[in-house]
Coordinates of C-alpha atoms in Angstrom, one line a residue:
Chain I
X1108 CA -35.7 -6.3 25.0
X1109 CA -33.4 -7.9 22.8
X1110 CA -34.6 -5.5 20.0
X1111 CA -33.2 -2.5 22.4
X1112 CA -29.9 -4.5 23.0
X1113 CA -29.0 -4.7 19.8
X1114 CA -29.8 -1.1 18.9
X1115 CA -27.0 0.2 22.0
X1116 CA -24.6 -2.0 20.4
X1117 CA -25.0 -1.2 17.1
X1118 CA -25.0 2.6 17.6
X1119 CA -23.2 2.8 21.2
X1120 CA -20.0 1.0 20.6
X1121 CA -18.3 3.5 18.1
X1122 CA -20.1 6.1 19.0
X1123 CA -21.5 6.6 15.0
X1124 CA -23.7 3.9 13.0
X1125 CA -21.9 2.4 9.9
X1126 CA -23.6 4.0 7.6
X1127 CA -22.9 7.3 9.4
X1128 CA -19.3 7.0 8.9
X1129 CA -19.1 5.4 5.4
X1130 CA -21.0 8.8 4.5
X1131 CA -18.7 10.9 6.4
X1132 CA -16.1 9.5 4.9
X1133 CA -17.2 9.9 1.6
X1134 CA -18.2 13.5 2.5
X1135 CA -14.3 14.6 3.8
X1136 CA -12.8 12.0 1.5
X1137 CA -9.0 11.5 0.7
X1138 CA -8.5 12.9 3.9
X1139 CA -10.7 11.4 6.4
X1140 CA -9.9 7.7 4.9
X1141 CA -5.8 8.4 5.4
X1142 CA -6.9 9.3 8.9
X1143 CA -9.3 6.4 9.6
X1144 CA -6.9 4.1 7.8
X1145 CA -4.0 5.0 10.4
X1146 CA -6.4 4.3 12.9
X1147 CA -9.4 1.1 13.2
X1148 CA -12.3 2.9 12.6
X1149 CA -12.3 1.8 8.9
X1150 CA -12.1 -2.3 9.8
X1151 CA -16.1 -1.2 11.2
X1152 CA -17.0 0.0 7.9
X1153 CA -17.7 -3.4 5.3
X1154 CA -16.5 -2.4 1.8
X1155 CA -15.0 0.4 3.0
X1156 CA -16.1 4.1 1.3
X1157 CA -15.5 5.5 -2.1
X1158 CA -12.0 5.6 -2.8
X1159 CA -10.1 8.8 -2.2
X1160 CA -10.7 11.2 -5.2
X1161 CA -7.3 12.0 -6.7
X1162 CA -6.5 14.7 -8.0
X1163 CA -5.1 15.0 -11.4
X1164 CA -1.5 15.5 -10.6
X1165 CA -1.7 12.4 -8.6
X1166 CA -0.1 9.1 -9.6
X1167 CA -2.1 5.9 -10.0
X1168 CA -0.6 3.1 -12.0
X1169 CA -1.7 0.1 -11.9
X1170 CA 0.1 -4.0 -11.0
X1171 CA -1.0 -7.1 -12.8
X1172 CA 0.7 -10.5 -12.8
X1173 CA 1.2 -13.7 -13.1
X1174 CA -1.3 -13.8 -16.3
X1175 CA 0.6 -17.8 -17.0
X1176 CA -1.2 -17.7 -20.9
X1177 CA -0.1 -21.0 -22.0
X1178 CA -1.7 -22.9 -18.5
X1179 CA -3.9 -25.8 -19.0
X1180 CA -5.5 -27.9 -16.0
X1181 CA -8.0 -27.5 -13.7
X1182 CA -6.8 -25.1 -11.3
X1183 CA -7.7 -22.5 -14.2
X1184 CA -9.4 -23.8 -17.6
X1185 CA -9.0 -20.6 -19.2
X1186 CA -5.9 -18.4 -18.0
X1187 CA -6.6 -16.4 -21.3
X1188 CA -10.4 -14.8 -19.9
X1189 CA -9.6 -14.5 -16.5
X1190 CA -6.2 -12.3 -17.6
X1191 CA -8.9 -10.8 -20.3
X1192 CA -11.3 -9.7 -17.5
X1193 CA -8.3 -8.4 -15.4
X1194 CA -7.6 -6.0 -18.6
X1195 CA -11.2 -5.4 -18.6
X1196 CA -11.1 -4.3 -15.1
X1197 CA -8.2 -2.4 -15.0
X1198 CA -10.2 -0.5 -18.4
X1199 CA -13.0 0.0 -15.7
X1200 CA -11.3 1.8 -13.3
X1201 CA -13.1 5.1 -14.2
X1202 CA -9.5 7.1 -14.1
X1203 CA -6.5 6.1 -16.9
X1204 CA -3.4 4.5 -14.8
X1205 CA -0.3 6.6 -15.7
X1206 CA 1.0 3.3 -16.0
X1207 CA 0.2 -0.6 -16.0
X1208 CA 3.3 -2.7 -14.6
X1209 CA 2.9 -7.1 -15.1
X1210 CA 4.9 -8.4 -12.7
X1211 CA 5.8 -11.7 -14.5
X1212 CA 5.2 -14.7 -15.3
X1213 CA 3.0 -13.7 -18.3
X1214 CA 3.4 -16.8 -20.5
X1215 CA 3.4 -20.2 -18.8
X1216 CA 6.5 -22.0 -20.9
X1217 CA 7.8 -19.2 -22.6
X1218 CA 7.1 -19.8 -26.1
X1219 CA 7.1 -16.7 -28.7
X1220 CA 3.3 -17.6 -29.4
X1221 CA 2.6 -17.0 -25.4
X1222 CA 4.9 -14.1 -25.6
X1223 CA 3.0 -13.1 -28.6
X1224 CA -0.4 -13.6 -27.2
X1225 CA 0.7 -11.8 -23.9
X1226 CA 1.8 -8.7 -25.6
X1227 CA -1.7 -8.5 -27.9
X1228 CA -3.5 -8.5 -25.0
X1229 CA -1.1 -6.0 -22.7
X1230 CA -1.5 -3.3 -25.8
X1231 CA -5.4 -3.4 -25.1
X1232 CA -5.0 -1.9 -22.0
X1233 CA -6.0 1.8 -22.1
X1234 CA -3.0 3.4 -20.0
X1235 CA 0.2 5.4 -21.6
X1236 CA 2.4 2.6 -21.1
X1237 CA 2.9 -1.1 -20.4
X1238 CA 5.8 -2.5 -18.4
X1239 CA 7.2 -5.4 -17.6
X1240 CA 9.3 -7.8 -15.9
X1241 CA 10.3 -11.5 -16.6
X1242 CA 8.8 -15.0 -14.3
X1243 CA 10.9 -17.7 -14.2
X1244 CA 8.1 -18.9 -16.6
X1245 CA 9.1 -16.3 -19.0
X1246 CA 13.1 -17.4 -18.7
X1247 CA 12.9 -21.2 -19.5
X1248 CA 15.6 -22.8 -20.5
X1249 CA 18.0 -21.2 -23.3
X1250 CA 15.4 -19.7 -25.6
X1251 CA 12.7 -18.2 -23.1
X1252 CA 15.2 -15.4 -22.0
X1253 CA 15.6 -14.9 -25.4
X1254 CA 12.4 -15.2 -26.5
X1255 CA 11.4 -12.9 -23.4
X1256 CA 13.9 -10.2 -24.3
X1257 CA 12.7 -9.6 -28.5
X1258 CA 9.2 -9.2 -26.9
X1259 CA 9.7 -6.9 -24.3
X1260 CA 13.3 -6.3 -23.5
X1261 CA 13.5 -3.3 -26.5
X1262 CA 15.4 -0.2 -24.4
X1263 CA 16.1 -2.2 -21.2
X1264 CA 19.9 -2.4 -19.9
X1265 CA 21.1 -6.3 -19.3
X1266 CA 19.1 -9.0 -18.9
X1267 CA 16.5 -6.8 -18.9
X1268 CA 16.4 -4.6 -16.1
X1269 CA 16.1 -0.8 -16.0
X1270 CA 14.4 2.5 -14.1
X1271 CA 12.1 4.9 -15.1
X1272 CA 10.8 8.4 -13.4
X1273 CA 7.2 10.2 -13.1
X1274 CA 5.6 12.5 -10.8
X1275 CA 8.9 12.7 -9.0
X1276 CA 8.9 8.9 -7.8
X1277 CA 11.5 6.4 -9.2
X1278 CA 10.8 3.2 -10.5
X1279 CA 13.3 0.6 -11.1
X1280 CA 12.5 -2.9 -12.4
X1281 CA 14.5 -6.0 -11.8
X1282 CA 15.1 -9.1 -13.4
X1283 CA 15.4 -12.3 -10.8
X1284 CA 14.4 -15.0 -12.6
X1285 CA 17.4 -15.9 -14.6
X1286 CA 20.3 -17.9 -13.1
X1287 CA 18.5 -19.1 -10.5
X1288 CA 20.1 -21.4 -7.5
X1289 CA 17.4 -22.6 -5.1
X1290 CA 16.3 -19.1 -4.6
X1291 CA 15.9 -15.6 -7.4
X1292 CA 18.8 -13.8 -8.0
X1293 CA 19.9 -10.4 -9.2
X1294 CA 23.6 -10.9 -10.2
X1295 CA 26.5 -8.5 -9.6
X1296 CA 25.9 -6.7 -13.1
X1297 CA 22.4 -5.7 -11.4
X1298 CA 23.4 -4.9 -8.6
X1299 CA 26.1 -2.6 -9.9
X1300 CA 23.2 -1.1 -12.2
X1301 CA 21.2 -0.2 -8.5
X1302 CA 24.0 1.4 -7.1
X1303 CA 25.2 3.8 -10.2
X1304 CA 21.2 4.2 -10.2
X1305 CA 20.5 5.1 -6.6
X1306 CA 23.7 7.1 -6.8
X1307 CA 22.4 10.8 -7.7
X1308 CA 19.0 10.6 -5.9
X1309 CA 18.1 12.7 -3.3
X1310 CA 17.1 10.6 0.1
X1311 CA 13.3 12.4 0.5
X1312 CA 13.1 10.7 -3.2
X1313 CA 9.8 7.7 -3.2
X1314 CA 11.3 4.4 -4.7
X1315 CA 9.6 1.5 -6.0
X1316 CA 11.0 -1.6 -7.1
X1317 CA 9.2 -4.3 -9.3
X1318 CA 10.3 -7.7 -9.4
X1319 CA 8.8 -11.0 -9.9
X1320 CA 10.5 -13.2 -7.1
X1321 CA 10.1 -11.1 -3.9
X1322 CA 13.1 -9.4 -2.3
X1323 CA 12.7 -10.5 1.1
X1324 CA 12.2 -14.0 2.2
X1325 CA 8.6 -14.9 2.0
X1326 CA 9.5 -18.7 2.3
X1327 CA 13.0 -19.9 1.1
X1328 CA 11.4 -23.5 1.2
X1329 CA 9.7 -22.9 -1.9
X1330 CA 12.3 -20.5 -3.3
X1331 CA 10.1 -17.3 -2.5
X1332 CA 13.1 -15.1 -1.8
X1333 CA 16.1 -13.5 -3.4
X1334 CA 19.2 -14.8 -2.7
X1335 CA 21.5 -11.7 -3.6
X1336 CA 18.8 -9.1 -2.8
X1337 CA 20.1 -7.9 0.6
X1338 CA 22.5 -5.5 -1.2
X1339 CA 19.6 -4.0 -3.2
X1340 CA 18.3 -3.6 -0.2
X1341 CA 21.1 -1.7 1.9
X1342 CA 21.3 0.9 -0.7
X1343 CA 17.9 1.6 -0.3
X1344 CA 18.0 2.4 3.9
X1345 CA 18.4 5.9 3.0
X1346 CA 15.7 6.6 1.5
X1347 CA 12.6 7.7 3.6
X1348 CA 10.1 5.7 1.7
X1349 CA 10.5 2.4 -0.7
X1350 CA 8.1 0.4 -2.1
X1351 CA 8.8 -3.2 -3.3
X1352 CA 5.9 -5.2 -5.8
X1353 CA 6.3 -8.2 -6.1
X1354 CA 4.1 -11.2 -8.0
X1355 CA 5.4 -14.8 -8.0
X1356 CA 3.7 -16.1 -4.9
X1357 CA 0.4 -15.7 -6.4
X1358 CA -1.3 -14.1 -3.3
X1359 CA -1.6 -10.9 -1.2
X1360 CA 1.2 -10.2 1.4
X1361 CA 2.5 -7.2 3.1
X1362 CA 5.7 -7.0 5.1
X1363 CA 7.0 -4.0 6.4
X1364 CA 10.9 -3.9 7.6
X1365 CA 11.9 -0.4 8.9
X1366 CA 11.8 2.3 5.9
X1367 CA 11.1 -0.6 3.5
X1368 CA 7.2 -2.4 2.7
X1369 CA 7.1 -5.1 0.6
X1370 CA 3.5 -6.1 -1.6
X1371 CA 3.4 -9.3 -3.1
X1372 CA 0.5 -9.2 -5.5
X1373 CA -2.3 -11.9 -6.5
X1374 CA -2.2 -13.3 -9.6
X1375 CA -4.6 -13.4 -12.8
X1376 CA -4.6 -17.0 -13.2
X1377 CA -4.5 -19.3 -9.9
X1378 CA -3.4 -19.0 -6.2
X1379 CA -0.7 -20.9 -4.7
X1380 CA -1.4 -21.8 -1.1
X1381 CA 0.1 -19.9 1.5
X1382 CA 4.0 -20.5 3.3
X1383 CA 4.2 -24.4 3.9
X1384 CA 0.4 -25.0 3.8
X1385 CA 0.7 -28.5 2.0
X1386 CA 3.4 -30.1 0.4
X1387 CA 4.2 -27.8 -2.9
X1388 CA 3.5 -24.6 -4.2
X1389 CA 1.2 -26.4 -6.3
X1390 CA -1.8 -24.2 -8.7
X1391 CA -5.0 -24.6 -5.9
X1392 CA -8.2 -26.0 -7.4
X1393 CA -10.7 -24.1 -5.7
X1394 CA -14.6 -24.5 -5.9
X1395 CA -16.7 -23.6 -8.4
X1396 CA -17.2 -20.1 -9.1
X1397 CA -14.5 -18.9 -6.3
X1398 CA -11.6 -18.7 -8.4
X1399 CA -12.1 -15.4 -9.0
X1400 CA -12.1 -14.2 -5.5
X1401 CA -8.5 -15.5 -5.3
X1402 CA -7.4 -13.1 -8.2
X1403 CA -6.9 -9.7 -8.5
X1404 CA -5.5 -6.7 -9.7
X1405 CA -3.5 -4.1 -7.9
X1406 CA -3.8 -0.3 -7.9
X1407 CA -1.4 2.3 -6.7
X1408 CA -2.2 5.6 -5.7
X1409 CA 0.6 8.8 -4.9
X1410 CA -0.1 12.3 -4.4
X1411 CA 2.9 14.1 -5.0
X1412 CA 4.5 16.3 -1.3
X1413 CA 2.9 12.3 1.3
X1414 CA 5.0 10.2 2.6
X1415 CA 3.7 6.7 1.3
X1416 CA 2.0 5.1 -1.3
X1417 CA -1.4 4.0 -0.9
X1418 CA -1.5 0.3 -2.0
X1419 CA -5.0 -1.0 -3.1
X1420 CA -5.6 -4.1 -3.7
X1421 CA -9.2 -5.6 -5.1
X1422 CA -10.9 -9.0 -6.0
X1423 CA -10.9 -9.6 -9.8
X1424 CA -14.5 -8.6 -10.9
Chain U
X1194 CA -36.8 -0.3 28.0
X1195 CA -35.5 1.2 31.3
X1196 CA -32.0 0.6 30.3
X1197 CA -32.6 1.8 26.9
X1198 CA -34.3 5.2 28.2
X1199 CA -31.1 5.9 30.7
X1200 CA -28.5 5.4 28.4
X1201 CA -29.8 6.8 25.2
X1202 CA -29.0 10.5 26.1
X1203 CA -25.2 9.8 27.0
X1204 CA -25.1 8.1 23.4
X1205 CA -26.4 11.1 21.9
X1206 CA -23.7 13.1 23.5
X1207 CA -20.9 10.6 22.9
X1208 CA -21.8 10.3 19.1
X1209 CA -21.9 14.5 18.7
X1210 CA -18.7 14.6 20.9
X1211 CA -17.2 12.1 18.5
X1212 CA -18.1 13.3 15.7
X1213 CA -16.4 16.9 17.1
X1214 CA -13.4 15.0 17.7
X1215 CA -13.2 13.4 14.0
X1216 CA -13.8 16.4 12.4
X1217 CA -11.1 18.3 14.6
X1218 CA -8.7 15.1 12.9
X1219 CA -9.7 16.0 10.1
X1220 CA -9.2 19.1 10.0
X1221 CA -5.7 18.5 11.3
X1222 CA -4.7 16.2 8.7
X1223 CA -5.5 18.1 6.0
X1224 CA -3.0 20.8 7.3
X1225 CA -0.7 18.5 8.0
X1226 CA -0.7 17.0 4.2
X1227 CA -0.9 20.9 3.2
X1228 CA 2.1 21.4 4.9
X1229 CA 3.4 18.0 3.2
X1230 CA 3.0 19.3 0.3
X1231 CA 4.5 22.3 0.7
X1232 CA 7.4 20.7 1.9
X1233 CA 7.4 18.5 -1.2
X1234 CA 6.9 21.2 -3.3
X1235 CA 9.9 23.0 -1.9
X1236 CA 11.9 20.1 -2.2
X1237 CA 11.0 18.7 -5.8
X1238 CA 9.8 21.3 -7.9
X1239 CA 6.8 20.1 -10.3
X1240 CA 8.2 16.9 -10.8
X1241 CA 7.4 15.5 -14.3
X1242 CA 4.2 13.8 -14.5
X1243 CA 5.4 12.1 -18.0
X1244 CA 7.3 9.1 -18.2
X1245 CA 11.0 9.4 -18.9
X1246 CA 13.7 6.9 -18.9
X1247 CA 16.0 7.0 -16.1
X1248 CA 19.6 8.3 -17.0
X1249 CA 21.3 7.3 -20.0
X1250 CA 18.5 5.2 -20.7
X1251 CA 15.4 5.1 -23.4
X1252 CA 12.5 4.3 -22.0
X1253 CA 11.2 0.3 -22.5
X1254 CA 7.8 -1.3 -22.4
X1255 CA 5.1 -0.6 -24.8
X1256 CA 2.5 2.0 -25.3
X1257 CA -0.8 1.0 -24.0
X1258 CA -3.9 1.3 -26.2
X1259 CA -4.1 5.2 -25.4
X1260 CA -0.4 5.5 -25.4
X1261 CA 1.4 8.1 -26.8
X1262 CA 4.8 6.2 -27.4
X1263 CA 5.9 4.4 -30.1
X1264 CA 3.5 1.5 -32.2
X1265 CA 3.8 -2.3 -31.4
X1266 CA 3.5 -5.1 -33.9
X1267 CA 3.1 -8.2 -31.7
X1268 CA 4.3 -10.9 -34.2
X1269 CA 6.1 -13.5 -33.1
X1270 CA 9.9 -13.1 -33.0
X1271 CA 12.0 -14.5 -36.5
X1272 CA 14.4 -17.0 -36.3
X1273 CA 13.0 -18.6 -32.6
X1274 CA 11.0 -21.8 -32.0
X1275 CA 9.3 -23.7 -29.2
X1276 CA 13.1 -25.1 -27.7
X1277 CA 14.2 -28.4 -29.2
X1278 CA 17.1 -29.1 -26.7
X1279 CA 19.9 -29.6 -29.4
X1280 CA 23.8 -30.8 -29.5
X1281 CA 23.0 -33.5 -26.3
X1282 CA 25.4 -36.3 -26.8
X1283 CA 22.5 -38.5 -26.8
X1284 CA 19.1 -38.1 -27.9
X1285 CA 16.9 -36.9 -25.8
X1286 CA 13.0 -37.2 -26.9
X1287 CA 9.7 -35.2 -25.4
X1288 CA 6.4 -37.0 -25.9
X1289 CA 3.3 -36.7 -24.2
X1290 CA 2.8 -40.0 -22.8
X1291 CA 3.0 -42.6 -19.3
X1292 CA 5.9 -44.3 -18.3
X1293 CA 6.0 -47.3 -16.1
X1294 CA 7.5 -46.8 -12.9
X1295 CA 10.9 -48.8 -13.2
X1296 CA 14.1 -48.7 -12.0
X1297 CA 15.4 -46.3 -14.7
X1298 CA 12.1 -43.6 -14.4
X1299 CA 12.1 -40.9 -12.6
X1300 CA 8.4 -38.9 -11.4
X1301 CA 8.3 -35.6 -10.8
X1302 CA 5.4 -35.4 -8.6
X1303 CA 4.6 -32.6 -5.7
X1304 CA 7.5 -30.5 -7.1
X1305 CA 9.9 -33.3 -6.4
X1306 CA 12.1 -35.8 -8.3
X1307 CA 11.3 -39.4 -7.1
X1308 CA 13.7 -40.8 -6.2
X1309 CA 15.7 -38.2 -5.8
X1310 CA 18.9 -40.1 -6.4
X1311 CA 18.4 -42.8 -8.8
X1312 CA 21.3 -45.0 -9.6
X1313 CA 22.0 -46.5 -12.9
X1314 CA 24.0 -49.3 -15.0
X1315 CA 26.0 -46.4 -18.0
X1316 CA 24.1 -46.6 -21.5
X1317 CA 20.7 -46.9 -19.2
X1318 CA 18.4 -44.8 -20.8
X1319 CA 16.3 -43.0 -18.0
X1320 CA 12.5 -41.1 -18.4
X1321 CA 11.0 -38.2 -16.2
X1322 CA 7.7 -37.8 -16.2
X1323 CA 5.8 -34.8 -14.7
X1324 CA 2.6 -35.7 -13.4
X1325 CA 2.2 -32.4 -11.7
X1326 CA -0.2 -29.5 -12.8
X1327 CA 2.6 -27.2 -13.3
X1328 CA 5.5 -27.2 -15.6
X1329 CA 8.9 -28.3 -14.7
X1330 CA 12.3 -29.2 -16.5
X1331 CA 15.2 -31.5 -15.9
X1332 CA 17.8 -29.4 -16.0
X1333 CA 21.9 -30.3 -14.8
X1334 CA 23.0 -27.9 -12.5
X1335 CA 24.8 -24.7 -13.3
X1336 CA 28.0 -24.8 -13.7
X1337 CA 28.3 -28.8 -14.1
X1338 CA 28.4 -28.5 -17.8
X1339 CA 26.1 -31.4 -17.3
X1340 CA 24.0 -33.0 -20.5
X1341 CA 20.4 -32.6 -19.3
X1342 CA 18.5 -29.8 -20.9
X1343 CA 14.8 -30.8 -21.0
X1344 CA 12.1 -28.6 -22.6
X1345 CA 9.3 -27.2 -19.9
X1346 CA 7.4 -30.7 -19.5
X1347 CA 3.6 -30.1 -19.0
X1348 CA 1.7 -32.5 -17.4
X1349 CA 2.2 -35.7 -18.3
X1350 CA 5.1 -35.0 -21.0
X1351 CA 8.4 -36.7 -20.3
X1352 CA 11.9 -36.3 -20.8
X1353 CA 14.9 -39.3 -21.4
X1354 CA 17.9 -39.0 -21.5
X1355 CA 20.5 -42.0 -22.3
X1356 CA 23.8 -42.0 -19.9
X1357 CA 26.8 -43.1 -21.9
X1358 CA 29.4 -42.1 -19.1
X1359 CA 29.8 -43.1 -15.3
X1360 CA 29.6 -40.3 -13.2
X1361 CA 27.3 -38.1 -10.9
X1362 CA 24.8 -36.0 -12.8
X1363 CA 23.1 -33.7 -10.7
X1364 CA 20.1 -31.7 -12.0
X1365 CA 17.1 -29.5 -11.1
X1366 CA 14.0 -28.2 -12.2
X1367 CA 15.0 -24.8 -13.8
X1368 CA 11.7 -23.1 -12.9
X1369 CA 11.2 -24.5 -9.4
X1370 CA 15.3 -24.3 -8.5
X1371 CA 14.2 -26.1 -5.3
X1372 CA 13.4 -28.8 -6.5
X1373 CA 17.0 -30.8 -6.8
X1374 CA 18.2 -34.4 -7.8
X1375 CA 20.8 -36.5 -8.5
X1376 CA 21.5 -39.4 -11.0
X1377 CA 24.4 -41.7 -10.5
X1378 CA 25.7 -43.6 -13.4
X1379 CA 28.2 -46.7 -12.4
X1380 CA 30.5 -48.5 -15.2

């Protein structure tokens, strides 16, 4: 009797057994997982299906962050392997990312040995091209701007920021981690930058916009927010999809306001806890052997004519 | 088993019915992402799948190992070194080690300065120490042209810094800007 039971739930309640629909969706693939996605059929599938086989005019690039090579305590003992096995995974993919974007905070004191050691390891990554941004780990005191900049700052515009283009999406990348008051902050030289930017850019154009500090306030309390950012984000209203990655807060967070969705990213090294759980944003010692489930790394997937990117997010291996 | 034989065959029928219906979605999608494309085609014809600087602008980062840009050299910069906080009225020092909780020593503990206003005699010499896992800095406010410039204090390094005039210093933690303090030195 209970036997029978649990047989009706399992196959009456949505109408097909799991493993029925993780093969159907593997079967119709990209399409079928956009489709279930929109809806809840794919929350009763555990791991979800394969996922979607891009074509090769798609995009997929590729967010790390918040690597913090220089850390020493026991929230991570060894910042350098876990950010070596996020390269490692990112190298595991099975498809080369057009790009690999870190998100900041790459060095933890922002000495040119970090910098140094950061910028070995970024060049092992097999993708075309490494980008980044600056942490407020990356921009301490008088020297780690500087120091920041004669690693990675050749060809950017400022302190520096700058945009790039591919498979007709626009990227632009933003520095908020210098001159900071309380909360990140763009500046009015940025700012100016966006708008001469934005300016020739048709409206059915997909924008993303990296930065380390988010752009919206995630908690202001622990300065997770940009004080200057709601002008970025007014020019961008007109455009019918915008993409903003984010590291800083060292965990997954999506937030969606109007034509706008904001991803803040986990990190390589250790999480934070979430909004005003506990007393700081304080590195989290976790357990033994569960500190990588708190990491990850972040791929991004665009086929060129949808709407949206599809935002993928996975548990560092 | 009675229950199980009566409503087996509606489950078939339901299953097969949904399975119609997913496929008919589908199907529909896919036309509708054809039609996307199109559009998108129309719109933005074969965007560039290479990376190019936007205008006026060279394209930055570096070329990954498979890259096709220019080579890096990752050597550490010339003419930089670990910051030594320099030109400071007074000397401040950084030294990995413990100070006594006294009236002229400041923690930094939970990312907060304790206490957060501390006041002192002038020529007092006063000592932060971070006892957090993170890094922070003692750092006067922008704008105050104020003298306290630590480096990034790990844990357990501190940071003094010798007041030789009266007045209000007030100072923050450069990478965690929330964190805010004040010192107040009296004649």
């Amino acid at each position: 009797m209970t036997d029978d039971i649990r047989d009706s739930n399992g196959v009456g309640e949505h109408g097909m057994t799991r493993r029925q629909l993780a093969r159907h969706s593997a079967w119709f693939g990209g399409a079928v997982i956009l489709t279930v996605t929109a809806g809840e059929v794919i929350s009763h599938i555990p791991g979800s299906a394969a996922p979607p086989p891009a074509s090769s005019t798609d995009l997929r690039f590729v967010q790390i962050s918040d690597s913090h090579i220089g850390f020493q305590g026991p929230a991570n003992t060894d910042v350098t392997a876990t950010f070596a096995a996020a390269i490692d995974q990112v190298n595991s993919l099975g498809f080369r990312p057009d790009f690999v974007m870190h998100s900041g905070d790459m060095t933890h004191l922002s000495t040119p040995a970090q910098f140094d050691q950061v910028k070995q390891m970024l060049t092992q990554l097999d993708t075309d091209r490494v980008f980044t941004v600056p942490g407020e780990h990356d921009s301490i005191g008088d020297n780690g701007p500087i120091a920041y900049r004669q690693a990675f700052g050749k060809n950017t515009l400022g302190d520096g920021w700058y945009s790039f283009d591919t498979h007709g999406v626009h990227f632009i990348a933003l520095v908020n981690t210098l001159h900071l008051e309380q909360l990140g902050h763009l500046g009015n030289d940025q700012i100016d930058f966006v708008r001469k930017d934005l300016a020739g850019l048709s409206s059915d154009t997909p924008i993303v916009v990296f930065s380390h500090i988010p752009l919206f306030a995630m908690y202001p309390t622990w300065g997770w927010g940009t004080d200057d950012a709601v002008q970025i984000l007014s020019m961008l209203r007109r455009f019918s999809s915008v993409t903003c990655l984010n590291g800083h807060v060292h965990q997954l967070f999506t937030k969606t306001e109007g034509n706008i969705t904001f991803h803040a990213a986990a990190s390589t090294c250790y999480p934070f806890p979430k909004p005003g759980e506990g007393p700081s944003p304080t590195p989290q010692v976790l357990p033994a052997g569960r500190l990588k489930d708190a990491l990850g790394i972040r791929t991004v997937n665009y086929s060129q004519g949808s709407h949206a990117l599809a935002v993928k997010d996975e548990k560092l291996a | 088993m009675i229950m199980n034989a009566s409503s087996s065959p509606p489950l078939r029928r339901s299953r097969t019915a949904r399975l119609t219906a997913l496929a008919a979605v589908v199907a529909a999608v896919a036309g509708a992402l054809g039609l996307l494309s199109a559009c998108g085609g129309s719109s933005h014809p074969e965007p560039a799948t290479a990376l190019s600087p936007g205008a006026g602008q060279t394209l930055p980062g570096l070329p990954g190992a498979t890259g096709t840009g220019d080579t890096v050299t990752a050597t550490p910069p010339p003419g930089t070194s670990p910051a030594s906080p320099a030109g400071s009225p007074a000397s401040p020092t950084s030294s990995p080690a413990s100070a006594p909780a006294t009236a002229n020593a400041v923690s930094i503990k939970n990312f907060a300065f304790s206490p957060a206003e501390l006041t002192v005699k002038v020529g007092t010499k006063v000592t932060w120490t971070n006892t957090d896992p993170d890094a922070h800095t003692v750092t006067s406010k922008q704008g105050s042209n104020g003298p306290l410039q630590s480096a990034a204090l790990a844990t357990n390094d501190t940071y003094s810094y010798t007041f030789t005039t009266p007045g209000t210093y007030a100072y923050y933690c450069s990478i965690h800007p929330f964190m805010t303090a004040t010192v107040v030195v009296t004649p």
